[in-house]
Coordinates of C-alpha atoms and ligand atoms in Angstrom, one line a residue:
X149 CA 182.2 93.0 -76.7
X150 CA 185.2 92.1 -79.0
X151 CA 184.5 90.2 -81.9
X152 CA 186.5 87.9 -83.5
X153 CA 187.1 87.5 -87.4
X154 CA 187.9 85.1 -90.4
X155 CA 191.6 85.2 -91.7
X156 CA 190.5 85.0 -95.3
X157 CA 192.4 85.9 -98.3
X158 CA 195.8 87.4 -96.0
X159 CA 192.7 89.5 -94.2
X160 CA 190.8 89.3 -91.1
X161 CA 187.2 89.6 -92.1
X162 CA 184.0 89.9 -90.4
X163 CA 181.3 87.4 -90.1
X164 CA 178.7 87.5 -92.3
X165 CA 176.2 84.6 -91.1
X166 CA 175.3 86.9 -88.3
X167 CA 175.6 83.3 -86.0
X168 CA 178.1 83.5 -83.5
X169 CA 179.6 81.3 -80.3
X170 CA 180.7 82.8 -77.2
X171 CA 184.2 82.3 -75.8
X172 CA 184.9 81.9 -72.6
X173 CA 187.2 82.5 -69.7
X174 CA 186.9 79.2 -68.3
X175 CA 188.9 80.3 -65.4
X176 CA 186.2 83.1 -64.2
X177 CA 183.1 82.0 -66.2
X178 CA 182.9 84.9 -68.0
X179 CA 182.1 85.5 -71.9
X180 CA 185.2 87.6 -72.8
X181 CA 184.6 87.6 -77.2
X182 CA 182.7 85.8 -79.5
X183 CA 183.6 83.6 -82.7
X184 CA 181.5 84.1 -85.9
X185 CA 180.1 81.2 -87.2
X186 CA 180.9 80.9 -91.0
X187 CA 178.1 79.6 -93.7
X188 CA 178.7 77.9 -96.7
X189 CA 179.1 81.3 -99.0
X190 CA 182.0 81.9 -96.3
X191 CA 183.4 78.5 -96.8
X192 CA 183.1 78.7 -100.5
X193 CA 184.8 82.3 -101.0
X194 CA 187.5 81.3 -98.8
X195 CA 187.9 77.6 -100.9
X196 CA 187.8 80.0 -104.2
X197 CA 190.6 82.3 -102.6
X198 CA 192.6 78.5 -101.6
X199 CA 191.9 77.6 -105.1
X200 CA 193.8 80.2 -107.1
X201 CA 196.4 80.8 -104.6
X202 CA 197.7 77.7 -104.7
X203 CA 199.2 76.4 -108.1
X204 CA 201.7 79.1 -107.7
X205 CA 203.1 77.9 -104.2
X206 CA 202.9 74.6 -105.5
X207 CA 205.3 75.9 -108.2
X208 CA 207.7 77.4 -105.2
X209 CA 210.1 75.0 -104.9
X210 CA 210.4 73.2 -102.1
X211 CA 213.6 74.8 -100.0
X212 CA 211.6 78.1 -100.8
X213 CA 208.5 76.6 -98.9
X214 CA 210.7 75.0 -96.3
X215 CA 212.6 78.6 -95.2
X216 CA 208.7 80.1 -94.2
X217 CA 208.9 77.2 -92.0
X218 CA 212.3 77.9 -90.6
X219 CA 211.0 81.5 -90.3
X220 CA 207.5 80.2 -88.6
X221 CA 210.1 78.6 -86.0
X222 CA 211.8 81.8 -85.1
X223 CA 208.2 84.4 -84.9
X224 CA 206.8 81.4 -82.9
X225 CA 209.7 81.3 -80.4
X226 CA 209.6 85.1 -81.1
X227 CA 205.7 85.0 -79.3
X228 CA 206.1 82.3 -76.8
X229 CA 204.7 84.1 -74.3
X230 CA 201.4 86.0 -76.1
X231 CA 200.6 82.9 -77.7
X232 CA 200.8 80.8 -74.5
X233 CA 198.8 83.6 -72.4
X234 CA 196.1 83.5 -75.4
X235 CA 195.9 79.9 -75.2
X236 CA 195.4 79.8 -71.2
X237 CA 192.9 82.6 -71.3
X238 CA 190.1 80.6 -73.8
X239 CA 191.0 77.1 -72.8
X240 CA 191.9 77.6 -69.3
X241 CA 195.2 75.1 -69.0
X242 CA 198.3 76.5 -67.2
X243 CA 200.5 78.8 -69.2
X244 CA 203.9 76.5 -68.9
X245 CA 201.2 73.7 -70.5
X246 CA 200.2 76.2 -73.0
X247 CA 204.1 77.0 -73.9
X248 CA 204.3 73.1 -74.3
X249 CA 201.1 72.8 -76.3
X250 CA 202.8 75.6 -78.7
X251 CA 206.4 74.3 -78.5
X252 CA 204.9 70.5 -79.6
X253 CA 203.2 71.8 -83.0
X254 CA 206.6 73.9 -83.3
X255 CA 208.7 71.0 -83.2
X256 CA 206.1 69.2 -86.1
X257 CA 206.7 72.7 -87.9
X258 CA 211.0 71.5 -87.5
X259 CA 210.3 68.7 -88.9
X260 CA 208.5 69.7 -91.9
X261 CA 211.8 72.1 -92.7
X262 CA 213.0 68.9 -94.0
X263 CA 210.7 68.9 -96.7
X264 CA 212.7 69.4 -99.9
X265 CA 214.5 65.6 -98.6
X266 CA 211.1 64.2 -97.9
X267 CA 209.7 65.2 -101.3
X268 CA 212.0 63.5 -103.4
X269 CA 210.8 60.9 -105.2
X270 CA 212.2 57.5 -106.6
X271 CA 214.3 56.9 -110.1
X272 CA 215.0 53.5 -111.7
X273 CA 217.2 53.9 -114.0
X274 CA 217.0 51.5 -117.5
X275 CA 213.7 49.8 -116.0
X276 CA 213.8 48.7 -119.8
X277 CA 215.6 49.5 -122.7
X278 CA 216.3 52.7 -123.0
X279 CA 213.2 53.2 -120.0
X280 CA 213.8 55.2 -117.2
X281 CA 210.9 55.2 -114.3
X282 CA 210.4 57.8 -111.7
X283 CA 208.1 58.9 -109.2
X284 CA 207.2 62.6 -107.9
X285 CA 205.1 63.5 -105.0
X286 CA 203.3 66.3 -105.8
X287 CA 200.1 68.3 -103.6
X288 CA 196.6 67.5 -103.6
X289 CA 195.5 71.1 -104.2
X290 CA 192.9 72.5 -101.5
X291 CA 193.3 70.6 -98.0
X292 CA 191.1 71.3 -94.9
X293 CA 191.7 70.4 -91.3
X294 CA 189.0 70.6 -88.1
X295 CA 190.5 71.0 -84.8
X296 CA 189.7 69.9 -81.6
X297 CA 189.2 73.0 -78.1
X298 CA 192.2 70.6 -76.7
X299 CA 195.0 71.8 -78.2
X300 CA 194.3 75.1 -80.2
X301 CA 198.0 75.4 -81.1
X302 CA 199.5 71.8 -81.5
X303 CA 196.8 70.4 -83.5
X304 CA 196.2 73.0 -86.2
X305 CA 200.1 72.7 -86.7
X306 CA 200.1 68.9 -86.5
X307 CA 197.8 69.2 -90.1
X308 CA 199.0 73.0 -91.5
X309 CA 202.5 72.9 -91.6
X310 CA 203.1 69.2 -93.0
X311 CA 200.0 70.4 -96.1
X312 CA 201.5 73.9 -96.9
X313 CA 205.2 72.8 -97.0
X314 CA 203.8 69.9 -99.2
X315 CA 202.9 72.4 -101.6
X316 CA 199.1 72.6 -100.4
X317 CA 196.4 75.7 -99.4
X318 CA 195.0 74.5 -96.3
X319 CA 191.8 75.7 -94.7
X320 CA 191.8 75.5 -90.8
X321 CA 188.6 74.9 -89.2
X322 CA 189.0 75.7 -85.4
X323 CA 187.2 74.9 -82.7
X324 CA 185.2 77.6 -81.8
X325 CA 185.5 77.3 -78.2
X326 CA 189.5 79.0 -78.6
X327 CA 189.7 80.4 -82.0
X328 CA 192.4 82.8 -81.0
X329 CA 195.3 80.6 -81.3
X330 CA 194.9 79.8 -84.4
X331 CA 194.4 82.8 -86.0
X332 CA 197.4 84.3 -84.7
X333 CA 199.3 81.5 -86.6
X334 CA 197.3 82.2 -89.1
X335 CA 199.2 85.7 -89.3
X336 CA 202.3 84.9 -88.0
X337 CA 202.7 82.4 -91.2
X338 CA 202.4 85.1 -93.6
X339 CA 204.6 87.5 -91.3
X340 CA 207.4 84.3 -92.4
X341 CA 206.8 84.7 -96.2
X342 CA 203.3 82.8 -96.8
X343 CA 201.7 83.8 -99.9
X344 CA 198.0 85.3 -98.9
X345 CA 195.4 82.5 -99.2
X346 CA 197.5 79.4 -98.7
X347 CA 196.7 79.5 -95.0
X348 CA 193.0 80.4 -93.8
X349 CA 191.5 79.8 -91.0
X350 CA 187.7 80.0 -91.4
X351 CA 185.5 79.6 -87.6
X352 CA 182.4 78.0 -87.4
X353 CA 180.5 74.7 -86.1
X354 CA 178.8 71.8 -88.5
X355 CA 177.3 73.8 -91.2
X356 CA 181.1 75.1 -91.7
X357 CA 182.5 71.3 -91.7
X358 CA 179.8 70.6 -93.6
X359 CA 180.7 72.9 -96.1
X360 CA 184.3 71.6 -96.6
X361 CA 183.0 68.2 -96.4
X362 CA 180.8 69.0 -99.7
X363 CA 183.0 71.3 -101.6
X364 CA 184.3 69.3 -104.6
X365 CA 187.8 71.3 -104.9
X366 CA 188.3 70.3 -101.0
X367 CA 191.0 67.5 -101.7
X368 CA 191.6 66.2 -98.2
X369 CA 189.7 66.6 -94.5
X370 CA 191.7 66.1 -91.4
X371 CA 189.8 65.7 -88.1
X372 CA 191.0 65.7 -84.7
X373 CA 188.0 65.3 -81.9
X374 CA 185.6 62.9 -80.6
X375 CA 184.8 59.6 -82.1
X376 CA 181.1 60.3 -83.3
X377 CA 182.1 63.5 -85.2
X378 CA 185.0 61.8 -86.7
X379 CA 183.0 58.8 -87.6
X380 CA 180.4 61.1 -89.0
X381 CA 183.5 62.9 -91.1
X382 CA 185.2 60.3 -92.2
X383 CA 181.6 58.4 -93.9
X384 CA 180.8 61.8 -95.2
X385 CA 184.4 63.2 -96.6
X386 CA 184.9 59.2 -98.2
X387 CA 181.6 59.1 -99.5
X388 CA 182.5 62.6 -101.2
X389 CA 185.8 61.2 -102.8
X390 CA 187.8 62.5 -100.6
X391 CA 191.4 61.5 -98.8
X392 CA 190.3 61.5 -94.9
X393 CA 192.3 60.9 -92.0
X394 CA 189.9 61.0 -88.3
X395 CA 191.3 61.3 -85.2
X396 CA 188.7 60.4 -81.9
X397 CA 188.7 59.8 -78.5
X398 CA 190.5 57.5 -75.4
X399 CA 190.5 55.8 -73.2
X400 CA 194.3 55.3 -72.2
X401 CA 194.8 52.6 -69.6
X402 CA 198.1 52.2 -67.4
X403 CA 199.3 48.4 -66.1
X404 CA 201.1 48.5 -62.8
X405 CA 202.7 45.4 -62.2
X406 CA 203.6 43.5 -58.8
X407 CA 207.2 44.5 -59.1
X408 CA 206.8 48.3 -60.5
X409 CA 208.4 51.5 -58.8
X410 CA 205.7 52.6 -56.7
X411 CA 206.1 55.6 -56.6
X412 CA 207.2 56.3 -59.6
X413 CA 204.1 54.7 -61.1
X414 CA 202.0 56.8 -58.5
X415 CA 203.7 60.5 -59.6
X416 CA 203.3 59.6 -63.7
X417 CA 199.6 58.5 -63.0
X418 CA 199.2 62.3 -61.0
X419 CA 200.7 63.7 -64.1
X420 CA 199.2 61.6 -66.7
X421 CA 195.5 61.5 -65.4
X422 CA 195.7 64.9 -63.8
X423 CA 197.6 67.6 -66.3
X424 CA 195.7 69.6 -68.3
X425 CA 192.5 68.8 -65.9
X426 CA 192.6 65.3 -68.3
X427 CA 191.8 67.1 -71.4
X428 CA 194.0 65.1 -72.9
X429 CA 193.5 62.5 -75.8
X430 CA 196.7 61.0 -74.3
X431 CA 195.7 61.4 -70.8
X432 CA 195.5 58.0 -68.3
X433 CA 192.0 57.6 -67.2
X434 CA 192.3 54.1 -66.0
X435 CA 195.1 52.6 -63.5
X436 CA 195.0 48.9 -63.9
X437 CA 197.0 47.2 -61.4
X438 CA 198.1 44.1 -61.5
X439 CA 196.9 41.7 -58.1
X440 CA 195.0 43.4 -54.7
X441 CA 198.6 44.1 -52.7
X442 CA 199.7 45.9 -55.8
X443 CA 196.4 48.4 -56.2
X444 CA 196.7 48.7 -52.2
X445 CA 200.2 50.0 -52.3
X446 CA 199.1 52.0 -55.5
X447 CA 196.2 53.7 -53.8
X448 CA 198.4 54.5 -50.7
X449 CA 200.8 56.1 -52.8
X450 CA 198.2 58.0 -55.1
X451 CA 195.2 59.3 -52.7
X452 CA 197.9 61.6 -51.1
X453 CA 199.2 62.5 -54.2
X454 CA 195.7 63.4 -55.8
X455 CA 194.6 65.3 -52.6
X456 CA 197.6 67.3 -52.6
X457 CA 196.7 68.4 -56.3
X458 CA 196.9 72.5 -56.7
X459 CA 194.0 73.6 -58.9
X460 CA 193.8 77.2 -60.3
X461 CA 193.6 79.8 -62.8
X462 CA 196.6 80.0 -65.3
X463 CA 197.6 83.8 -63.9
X464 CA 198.6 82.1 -60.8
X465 CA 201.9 81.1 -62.2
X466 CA 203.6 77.8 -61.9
X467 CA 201.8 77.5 -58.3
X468 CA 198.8 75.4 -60.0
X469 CA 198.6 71.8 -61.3
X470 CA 196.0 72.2 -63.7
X471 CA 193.4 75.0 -64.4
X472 CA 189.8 74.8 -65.0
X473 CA 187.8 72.4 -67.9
X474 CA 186.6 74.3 -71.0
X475 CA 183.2 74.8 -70.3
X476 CA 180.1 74.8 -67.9
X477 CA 178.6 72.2 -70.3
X478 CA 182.0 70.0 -69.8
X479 CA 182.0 70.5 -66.1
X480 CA 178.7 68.9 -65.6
X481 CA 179.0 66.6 -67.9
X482 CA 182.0 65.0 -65.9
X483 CA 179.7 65.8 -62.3
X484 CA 177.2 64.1 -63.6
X485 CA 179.5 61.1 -64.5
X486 CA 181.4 60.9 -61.2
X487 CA 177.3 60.8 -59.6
X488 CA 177.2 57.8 -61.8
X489 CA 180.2 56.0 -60.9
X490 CA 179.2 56.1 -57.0
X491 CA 175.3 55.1 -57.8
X492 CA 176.8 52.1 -59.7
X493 CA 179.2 50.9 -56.9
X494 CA 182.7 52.4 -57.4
X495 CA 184.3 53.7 -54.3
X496 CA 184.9 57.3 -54.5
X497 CA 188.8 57.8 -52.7
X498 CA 189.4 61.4 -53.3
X499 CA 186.0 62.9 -53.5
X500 CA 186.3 66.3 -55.7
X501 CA 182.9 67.0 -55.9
X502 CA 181.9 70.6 -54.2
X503 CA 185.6 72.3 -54.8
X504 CA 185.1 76.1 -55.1
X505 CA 187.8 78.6 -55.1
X506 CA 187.9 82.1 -53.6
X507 CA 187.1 84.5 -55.9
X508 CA 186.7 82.0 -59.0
X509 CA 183.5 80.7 -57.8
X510 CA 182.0 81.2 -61.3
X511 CA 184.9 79.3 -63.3
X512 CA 184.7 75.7 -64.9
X513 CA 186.7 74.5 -62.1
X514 CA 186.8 70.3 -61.1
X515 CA 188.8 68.7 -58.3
X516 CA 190.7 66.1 -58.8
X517 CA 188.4 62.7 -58.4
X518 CA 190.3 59.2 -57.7
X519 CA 188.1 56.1 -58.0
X520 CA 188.6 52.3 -56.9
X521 CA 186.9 49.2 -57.2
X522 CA 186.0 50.5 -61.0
X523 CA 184.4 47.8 -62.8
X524 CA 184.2 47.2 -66.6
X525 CA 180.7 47.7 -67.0
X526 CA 180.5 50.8 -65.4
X527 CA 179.5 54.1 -67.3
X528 CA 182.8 55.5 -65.6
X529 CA 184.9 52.8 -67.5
X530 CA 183.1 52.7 -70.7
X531 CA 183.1 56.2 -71.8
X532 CA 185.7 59.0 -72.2
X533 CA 185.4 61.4 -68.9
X534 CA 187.7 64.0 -70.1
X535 CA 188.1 65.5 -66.5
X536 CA 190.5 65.0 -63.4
X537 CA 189.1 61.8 -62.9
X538 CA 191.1 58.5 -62.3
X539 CA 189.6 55.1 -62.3
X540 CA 191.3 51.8 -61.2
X541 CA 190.2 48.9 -61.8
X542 CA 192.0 45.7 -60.3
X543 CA 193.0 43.0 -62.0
X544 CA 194.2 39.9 -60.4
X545 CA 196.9 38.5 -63.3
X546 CA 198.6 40.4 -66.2
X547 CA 196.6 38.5 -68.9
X548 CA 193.4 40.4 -67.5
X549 CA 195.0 43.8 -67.2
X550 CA 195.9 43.3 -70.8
X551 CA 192.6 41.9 -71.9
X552 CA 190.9 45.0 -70.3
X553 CA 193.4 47.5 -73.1
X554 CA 192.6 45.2 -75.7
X555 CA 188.4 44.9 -74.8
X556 CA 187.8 48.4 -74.7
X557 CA 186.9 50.3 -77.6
X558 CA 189.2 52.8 -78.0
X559 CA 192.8 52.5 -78.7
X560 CA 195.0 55.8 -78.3
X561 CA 197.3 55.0 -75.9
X562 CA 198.6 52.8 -73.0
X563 CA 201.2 51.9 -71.1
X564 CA 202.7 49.1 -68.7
X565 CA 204.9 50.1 -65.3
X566 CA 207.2 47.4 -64.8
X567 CA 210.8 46.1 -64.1
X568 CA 210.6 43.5 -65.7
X569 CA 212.0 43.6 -69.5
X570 CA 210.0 40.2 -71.0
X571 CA 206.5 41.6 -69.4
X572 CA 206.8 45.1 -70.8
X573 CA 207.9 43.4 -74.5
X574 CA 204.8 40.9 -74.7
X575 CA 202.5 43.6 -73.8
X576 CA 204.2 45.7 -76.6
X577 CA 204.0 43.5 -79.0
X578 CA 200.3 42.5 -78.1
X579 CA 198.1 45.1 -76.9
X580 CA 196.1 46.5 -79.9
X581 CA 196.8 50.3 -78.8
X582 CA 198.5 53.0 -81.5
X583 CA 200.7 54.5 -78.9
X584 CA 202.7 52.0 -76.0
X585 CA 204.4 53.6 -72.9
X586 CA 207.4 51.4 -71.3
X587 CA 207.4 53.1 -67.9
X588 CA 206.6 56.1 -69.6
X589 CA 202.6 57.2 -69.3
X590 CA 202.2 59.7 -71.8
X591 CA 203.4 58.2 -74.9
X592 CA 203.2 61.0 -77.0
X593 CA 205.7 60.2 -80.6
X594 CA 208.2 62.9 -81.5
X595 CA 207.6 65.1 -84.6
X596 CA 209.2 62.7 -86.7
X597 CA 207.4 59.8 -85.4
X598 CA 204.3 59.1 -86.2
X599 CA 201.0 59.8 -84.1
X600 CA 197.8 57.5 -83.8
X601 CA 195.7 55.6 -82.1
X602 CA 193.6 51.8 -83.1
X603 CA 190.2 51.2 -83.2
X604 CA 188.1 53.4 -82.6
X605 CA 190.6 56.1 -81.7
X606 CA 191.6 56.5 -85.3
X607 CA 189.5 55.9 -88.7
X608 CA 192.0 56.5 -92.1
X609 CA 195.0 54.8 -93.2
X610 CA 197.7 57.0 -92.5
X611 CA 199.0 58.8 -88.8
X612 CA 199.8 62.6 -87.9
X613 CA 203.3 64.1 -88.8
X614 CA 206.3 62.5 -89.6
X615 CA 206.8 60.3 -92.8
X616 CA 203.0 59.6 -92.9
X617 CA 202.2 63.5 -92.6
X618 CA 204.3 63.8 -96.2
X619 CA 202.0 60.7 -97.7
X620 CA 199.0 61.9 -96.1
X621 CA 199.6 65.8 -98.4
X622 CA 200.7 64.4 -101.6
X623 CA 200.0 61.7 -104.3
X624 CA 202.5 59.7 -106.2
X625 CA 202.6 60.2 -110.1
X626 CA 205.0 57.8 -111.4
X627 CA 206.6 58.3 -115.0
X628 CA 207.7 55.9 -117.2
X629 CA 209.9 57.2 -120.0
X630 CA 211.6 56.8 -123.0
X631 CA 213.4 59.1 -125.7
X632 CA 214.0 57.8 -129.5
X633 CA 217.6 57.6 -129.8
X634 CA 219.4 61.2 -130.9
X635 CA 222.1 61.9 -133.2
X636 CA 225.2 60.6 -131.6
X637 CA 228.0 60.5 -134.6
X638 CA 228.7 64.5 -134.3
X639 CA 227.7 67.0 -137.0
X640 CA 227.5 66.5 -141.1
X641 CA 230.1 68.7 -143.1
X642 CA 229.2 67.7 -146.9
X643 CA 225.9 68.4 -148.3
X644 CA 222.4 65.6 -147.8
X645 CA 221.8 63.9 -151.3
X646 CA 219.3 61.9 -151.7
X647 CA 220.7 58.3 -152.6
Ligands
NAD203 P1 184.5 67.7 -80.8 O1 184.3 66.5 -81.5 O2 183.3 68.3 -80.0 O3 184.9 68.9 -81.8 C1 186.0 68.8 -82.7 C2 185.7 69.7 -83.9 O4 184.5 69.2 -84.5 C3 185.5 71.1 -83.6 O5 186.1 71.9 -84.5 C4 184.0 71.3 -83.7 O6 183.6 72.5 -84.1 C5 183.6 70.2 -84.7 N1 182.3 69.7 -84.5 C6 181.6 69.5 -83.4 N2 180.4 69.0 -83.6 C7 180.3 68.8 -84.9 C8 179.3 68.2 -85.8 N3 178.1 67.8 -85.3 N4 179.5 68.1 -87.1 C9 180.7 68.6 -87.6 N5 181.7 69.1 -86.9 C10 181.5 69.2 -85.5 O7 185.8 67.5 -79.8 P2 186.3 68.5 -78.7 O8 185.4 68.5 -77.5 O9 186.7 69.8 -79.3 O10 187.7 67.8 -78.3 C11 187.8 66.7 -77.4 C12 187.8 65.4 -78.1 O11 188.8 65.3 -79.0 C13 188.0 64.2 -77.1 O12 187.2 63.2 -77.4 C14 189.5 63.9 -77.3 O13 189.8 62.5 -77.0 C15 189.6 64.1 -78.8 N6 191.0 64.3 -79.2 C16 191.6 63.3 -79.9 C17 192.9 63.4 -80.2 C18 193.6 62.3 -81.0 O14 194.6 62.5 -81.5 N7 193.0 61.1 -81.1 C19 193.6 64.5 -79.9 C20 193.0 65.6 -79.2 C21 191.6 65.4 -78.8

């Protein structure tokens, strides 16, 4: 079976732990390579390696470090279609969604080209007599990010491109269920000028994180994943003394008001809650409409919609809606919530349960499940599915459709349907979500906006990418100076005496 590596030092190297994971084809089911699983030792060479390689890219200056980036742009573009056929074979999305899961961390890589205008610091000029003051933003040294299986190429990009242009190493801890992604990038950034070592991508599950989260030269973690691992991460990389940003998990809720496009609202939920087979941290998972006429026309609209949903594996072209989840384990886990949904009284519209395909019958496939009469007590409500399964729950006023975004625990994303202007700006300004949608259901920021959640979707100070990406990878040294006062009256001709 083929084996995949470390990308250590510019190398791929073998695992030495003799622990490994298998990867699968979630499409058919079948193991088709397995991941190493690093120890500490393999942490701590690759930290070493990060450690000594990385003064003298700091020392690049920054429009040097910026044109790897350009160059990254044009190798990605350059292997659009291997990297998006990689990424479909391990996590099992369609390859157009695999292109876009490339092109988004591409266009955070863009961004980041900017870098020698985003590094500049402040000047006062005569804060004082004869005092100037100015700031620099300079690297932290050794960075680390851990990735979530969701999106194997957007994520590691998200963290890696804004810490390397900054002047940082990075280490990239994958997920191990699709390692290959990111170890192609891994390549493809020193195939645009990336001195060995800066990048490395090192596989491997807790004992791994662990090891990045106790390594003193490790200057920063990132985390993208679910909310007990980043809570754990986040305790555990602060109580270390390091800067930590954690990313967790949703529960994105959509308003449909009384006066809403129907069917507008009806194709973005299909979209939204659907894509990806909802392995999405931005994905809707609960339709809230607004009054019992409203969820009636909603589920008229929608339960056609869902049924006509084209589920498949990513070779059969454009022809499928969304592929299979990421693994057995995942697949029951989402059965087994759907079972407890219907025991607690939800009413089961489109009933995916039992969906086989010919000739897949082994793959993590899910059909598409759309609940009504959801409840917020309910298991189905309360915790993050991460499957094609819709709930809606039915308010009777917009205060109680808001109430439900603000109650829950998580805080990602959200987002109102409406016509009406002064409804969509008060539940803008109010709701106590990171990311709003106005009509829009997957609010997902640009690259040079900023990305993240609210409670506990988010734990750290500071977003993904744009202006808080550049914060997030440097500190602030700020210089206050002074010069005694020169010779300003031109040279001496005659000879010093001594008066
Ligand atoms: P996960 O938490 O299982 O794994 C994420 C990473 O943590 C992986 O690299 C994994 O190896 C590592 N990990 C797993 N268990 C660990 C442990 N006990 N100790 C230390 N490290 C551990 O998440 P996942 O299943 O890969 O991804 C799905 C989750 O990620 C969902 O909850 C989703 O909402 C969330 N997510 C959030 C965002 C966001 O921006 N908020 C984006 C994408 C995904």
């Amino acid at each position: 079976m083929q084996e995949l590596t470390h990308y250590i030092d510019g190398a791929h190297v073998k695992g030495t732990s003799g622990r490994f994971a298998d990867v699968f084809n979630p499409a058919t089911g079948e193991v088709q390579t397995r991941v190493p699983l690093a120890g500490t030792d393999e942490m701590e060479r690759a930290v070493e390696v990060a450690r000594k390689a990385q003064p003298g890219w700091a020392a690049t200056n920054p429009q040097r470090r910026a044109r790897v980036m350009m160059k990254f742009v044009q190798l990605l573009n350059r292997d659009m279609d291997k990297l998006a056929e990689a990424l479909s074979r391990e996590h099992g999305k369609t390859l157009p969604d695999a292109a876009g899961d490339v092109q988004r961390g591409l266009e955070v890589v863009e961004f980041c080209i900017g870098a020698p205008h985003h590094l500049k610091g402040e000047f006062t000029d005569s804060a004082g007599p004869g005092i100037d003051m100015y700031s620099m933003k300079q690297p932290l040294g050794v960075t680390a990010g851990i990735t979530p299986f969701n999106f194997p190429a957007m994520i590691p990009m998200w963290m890696f491109a804004p810490a390397i242009v900054c002047g940082n190493a990075f280490i990239l801890k994958p997920s191990e269920r699709d390692p290959s992604v990111p170890l192609m990038l891994a390549e493809l950034m020193e195939e645009a000028g990336l001195p060995k070592g800066i990048l490395q991508v090192v596989n491997g599950d807790k004992e791994a994180v662990d090891a990045i989260l106790h390594n003193e030269v490790v200057q920063s973690v990132g985390f993208v994943g679910s909310t007990p691992i980043a809570e754990y991460i986040y305790a555990t990389g602060c109580a270390n003394g390091k800067r930590v940003q954690c990313f967790g998990g949703a529960k994105n809720h959509m308003i449909i008001m009384p006066d809403a496009d129907m069917d507008q609202a009806a194709d973005a939920l299909v979209g939204a809650g659907y894509g990806a087979a909802g392995e999405r941290c931005m994905a809707i998972s609960v339709a809230v409409p607004v009054g019992d006429d409203t969820a009636d026309r909603l589920i008229e609209k929608l339960a056609p919609r869902v049924e006509a949903l084209k589920v498949g594996p990513y070779t059969s072209g454009n022809d499928v809606d969304y592929g299979p989840v990421v693994t057995a384990a995942a697949k029951g886990n989402i059965e087994r919530l759907v079972q407890s949904g219907i025991d607690q009284g939800a009413k089961l519209v489109v009933d995916g349960r039992n969906f086989s395909l010919q000739g897949y019958e082994d793959g993590f496939f899910v059909g598409a499940h759309l609940f009504d009469n959801v409840t917020t007590d309910m298991e189905i409500y309360r915790k993050e599915i991460f499957g094609p399964v819709l709930s809606t729950v039915r308010a009777q006023t917009y205060e109680e459709a808001l109430g439900m975004a603000m109650d829950h625990e998580y805080g990602n994303g959200t987002a109102i349907f409406t016509r009406d202007g002064d409804t969509a700006r008060d539940f803008a300004s109010r709701v106590n979500v990171g990311m709003v949608g106005v009509n829009v259901p997957i609010p997902v920021p640009l690259a040079y906006h900023t990305f993240g959640g609210w409670k506990k979707s988010m734990f750290g100070d500071l977003n993904q990418h744009g202006p808080d990406s550049f914060k997030f990878y440097t500190r602030t040294k700020t210089i206050t100076s002074r010069w005694p006062s020169g010779i300003k009256e031109g040279g001496e001709f005659s000879i010093p005496v001594m008066e």
